[in-house]
Coordinates of C-alpha atoms in Angstrom, one line a residue:
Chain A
X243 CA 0.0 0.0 0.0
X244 CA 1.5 3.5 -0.4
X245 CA 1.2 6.6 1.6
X246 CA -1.3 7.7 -0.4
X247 CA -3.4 5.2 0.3
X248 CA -3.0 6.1 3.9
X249 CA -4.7 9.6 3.7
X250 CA -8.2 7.9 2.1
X251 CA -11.3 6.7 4.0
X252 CA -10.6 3.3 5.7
X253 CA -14.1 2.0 4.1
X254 CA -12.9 3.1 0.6
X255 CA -9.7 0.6 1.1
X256 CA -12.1 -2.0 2.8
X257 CA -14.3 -2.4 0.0
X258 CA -11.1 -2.1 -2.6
X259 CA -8.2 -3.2 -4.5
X260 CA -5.7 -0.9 -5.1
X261 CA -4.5 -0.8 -8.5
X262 CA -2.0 2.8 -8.6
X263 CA -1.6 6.2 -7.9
X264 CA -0.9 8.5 -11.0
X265 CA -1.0 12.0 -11.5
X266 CA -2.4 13.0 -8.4
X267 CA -4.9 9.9 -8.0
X268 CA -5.8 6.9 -6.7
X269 CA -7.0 4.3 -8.7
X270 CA -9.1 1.9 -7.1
X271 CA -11.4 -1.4 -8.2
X272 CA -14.2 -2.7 -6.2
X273 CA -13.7 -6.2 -4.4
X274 CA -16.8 -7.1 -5.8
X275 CA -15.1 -8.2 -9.2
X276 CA -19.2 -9.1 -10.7
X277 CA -18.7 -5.8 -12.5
X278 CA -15.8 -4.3 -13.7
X279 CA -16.1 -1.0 -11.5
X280 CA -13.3 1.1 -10.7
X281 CA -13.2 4.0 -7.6
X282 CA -11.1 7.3 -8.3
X283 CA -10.2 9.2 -5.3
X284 CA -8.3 12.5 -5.9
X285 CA -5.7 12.6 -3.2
X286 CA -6.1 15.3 -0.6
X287 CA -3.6 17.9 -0.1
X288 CA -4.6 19.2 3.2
X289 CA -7.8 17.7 4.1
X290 CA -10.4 14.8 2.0
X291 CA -12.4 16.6 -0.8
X292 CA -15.8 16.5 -0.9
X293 CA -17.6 17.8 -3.9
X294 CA -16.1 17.7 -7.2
X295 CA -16.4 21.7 -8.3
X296 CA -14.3 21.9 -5.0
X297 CA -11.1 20.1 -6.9
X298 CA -8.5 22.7 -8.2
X299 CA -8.7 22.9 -11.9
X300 CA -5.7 20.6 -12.7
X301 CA -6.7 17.9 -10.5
X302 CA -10.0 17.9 -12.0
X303 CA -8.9 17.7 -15.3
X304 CA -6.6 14.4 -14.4
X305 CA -9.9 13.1 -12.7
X306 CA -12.1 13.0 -16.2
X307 CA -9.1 12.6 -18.4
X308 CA -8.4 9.3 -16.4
X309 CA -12.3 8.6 -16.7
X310 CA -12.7 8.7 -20.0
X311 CA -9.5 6.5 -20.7
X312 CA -11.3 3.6 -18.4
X313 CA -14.4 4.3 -19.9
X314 CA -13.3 3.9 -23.5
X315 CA -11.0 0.7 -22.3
X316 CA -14.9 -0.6 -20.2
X317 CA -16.7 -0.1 -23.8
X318 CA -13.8 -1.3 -26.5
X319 CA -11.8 -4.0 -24.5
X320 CA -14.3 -4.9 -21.8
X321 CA -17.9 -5.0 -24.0
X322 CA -19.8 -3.1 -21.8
X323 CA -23.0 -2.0 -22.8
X324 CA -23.1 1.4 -20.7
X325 CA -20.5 3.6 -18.3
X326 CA -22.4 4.4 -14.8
X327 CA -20.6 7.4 -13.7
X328 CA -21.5 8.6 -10.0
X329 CA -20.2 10.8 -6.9
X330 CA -22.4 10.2 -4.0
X331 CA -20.3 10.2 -0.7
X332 CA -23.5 10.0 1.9
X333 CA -21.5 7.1 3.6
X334 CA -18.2 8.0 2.6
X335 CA -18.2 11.9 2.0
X336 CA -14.3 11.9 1.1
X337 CA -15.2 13.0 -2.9
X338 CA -14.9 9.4 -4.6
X339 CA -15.9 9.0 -8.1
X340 CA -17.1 5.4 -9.6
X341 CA -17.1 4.4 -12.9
X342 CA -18.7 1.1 -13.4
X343 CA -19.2 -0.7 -16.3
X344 CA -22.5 -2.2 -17.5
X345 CA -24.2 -4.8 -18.9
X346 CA -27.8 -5.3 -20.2
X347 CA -28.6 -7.9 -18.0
X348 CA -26.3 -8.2 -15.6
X349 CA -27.6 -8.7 -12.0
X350 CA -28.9 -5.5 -11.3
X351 CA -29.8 -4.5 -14.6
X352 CA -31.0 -1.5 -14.8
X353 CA -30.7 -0.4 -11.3
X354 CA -27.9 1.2 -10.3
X355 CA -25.1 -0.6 -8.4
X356 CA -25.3 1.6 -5.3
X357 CA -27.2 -0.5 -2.7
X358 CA -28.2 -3.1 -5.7
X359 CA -25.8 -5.3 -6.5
X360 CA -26.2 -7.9 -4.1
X361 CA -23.8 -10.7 -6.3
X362 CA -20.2 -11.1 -5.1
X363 CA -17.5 -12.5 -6.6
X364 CA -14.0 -12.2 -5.5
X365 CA -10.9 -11.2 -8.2
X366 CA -8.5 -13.8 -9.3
X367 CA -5.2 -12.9 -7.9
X368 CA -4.4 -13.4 -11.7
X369 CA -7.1 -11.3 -13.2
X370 CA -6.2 -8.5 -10.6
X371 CA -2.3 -8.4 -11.6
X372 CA -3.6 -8.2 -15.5
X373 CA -6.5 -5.4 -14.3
X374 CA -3.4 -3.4 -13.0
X375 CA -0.9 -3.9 -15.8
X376 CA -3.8 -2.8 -18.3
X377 CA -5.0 0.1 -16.4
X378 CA -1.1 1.1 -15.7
X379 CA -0.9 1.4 -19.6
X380 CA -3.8 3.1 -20.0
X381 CA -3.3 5.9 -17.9
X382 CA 0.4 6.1 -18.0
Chain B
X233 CA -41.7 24.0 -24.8
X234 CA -38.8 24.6 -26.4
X235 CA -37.7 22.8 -29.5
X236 CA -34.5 21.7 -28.1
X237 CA -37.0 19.9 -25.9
X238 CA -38.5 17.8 -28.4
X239 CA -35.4 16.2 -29.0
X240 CA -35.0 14.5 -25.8
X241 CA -36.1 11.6 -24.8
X242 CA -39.7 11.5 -24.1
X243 CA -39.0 9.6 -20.4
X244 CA -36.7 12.8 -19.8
X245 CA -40.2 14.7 -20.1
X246 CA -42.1 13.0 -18.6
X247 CA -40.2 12.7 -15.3
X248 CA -39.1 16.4 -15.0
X249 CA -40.5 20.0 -15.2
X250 CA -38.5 22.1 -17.9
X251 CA -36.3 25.1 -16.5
X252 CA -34.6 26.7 -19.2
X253 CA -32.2 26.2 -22.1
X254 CA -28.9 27.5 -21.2
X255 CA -25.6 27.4 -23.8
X256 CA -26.5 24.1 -25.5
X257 CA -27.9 22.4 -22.3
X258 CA -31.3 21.9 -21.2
X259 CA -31.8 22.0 -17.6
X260 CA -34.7 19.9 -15.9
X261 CA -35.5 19.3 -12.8
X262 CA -37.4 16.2 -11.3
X263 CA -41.0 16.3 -10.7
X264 CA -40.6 15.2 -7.3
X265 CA -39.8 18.0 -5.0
X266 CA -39.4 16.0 -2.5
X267 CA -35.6 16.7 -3.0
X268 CA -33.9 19.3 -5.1
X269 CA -33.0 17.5 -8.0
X270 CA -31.7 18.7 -11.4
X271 CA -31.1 16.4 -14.9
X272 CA -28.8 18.6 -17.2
X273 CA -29.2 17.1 -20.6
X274 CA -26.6 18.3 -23.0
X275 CA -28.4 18.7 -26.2
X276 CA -27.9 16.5 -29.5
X277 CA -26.5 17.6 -32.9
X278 CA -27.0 14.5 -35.0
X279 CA -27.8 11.8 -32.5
X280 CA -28.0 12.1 -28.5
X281 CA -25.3 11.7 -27.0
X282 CA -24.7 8.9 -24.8
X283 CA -21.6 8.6 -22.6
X284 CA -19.8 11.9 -21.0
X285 CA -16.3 11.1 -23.0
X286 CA -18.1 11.6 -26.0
X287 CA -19.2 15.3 -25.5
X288 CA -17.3 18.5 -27.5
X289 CA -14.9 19.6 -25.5
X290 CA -16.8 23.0 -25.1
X291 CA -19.9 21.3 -24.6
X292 CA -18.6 19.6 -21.6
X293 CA -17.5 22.3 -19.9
X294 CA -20.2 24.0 -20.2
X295 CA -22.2 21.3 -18.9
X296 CA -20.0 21.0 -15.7
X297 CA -19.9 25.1 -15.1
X298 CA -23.4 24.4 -15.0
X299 CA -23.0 21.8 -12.4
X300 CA -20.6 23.0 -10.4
X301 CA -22.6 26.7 -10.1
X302 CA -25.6 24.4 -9.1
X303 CA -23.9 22.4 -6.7
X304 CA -23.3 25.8 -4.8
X305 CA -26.5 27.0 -5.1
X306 CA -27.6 24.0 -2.9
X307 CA -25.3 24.0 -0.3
X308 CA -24.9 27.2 0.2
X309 CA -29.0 28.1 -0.7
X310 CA -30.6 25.0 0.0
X311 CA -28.8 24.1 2.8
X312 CA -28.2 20.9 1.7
X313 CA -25.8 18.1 3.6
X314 CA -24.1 16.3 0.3
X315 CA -24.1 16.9 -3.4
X316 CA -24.8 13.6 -5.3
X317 CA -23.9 13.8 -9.0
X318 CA -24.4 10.8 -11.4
X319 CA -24.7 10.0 -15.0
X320 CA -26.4 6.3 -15.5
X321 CA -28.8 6.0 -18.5
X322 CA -29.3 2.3 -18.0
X323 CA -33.0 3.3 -18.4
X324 CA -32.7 6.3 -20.7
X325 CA -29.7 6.2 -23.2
X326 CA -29.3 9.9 -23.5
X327 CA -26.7 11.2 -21.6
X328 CA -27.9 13.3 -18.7
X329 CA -26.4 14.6 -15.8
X330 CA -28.1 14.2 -12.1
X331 CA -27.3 16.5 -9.5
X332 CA -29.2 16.0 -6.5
X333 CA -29.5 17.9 -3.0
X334 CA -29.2 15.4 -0.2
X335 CA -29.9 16.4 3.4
X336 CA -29.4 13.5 6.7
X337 CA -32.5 12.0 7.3
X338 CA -33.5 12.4 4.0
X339 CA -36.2 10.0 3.0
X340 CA -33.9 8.0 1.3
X341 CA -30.4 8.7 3.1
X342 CA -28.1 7.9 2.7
X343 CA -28.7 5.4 -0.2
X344 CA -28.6 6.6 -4.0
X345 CA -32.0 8.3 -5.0
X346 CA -32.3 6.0 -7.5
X347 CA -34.7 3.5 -7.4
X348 CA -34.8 4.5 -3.8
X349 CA -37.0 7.5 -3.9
X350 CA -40.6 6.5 -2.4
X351 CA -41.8 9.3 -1.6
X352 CA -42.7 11.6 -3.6
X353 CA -44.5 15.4 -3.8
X354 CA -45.4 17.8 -6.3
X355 CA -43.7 20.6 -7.3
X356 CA -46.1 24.1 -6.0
X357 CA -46.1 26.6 -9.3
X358 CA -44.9 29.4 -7.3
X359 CA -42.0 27.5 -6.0
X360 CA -41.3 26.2 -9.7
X361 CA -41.7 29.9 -10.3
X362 CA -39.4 31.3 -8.4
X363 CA -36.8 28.1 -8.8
X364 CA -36.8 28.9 -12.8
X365 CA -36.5 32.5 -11.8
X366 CA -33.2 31.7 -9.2
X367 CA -31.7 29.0 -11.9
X368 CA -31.9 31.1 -14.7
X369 CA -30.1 34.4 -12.8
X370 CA -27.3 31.5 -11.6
X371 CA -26.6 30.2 -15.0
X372 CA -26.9 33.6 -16.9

């Protein structure tokens, strides 16, 4: 785990793998490896952000730059039929973004994930190291 | 109605009470006032559009000015506990943008709205009124 790591919500790493930290941000994926859905927490500089109009400009940019690189890899590499984007934080109000990727059908089809998904399935230790190699080049 | 109206989806419509069109977006917010809660729907050129990565560049920002001047209005307005922002369209293809007002002990706190929303009021036409009226000098 890196420092990093350190600063975020302890339920964020509970319910997480961490993949890497680029560019200002952590990359997380869910445990729940039913659905390929990835957490992004901009790192805090002095204390946890909240809202996402309250991220300086440049971090901000990173943020949806490094969204829309996992969304396109979610629909071209992954199949997915729609990107779920969301920023809740009513549990966890350190600002956390998901991106999760879709499938018509998949167990909660068409509900949203949040307080839905009620499948679990554990990563691979395999699939996990190739998740993080493939994300690392995507966002590198 | 406007005519950008007509080109969004009809379950767009039916769900939400038109504000105003604003730079290339149309701003909506739910028929339930229960909570304060806006849909931004960027507006098509050929085809809706359907994922945020996809937007024009200007477009996009646009749409998250918009967002970000809203998400102020409610906290610092409204009062409200927790910004919740999410883009689905598991239901409804066309991209658009939630940005909802949460407050602790809301009826559905602190899971998503969606799909979680039982309760449900209507909107008074004064209050519409003066909301159009307040939305309109924000995003102007």
């Amino acid at each position: 785990m890196t420092e990093a790591a350190l600063e975020i919500d302890e339920r964020l790493r509970a319910d997480t793998h961490e993949l890497l930290e680029c560019r200002g941000v952590l990359v997380l994926v869910h445990r729940n490896a039913t659905l390929p859905w990835f957490i992004l927490v901009p790192l805090p500089s002095v204390e946890p952000w909240r809202e996402l109009f309250q991220l300086p400009a440049d971090l901000r940019a990173t943020l949806l730059d490094m969204s829309d690189r996992l969304s396109r890899y979610l629909l071209e590499e992954r199949g997915v039929d729609k990107i779920n984007l969301g920023a809740l934080g009513n549990l966890v109000p350190q600002f956390h973004w998901h991106l999760v990727g879709r499938y018509r059908g998949d167990p909660c089809w068409p509900g949203p994930v949040w307080g839905n998904l009620h499948t679990c399935e554990n990563w691979a230790d395999q699939d996990l190291r190739q998740l993080r190699d493939r994300v690392a080049a995507i966002l590198g």
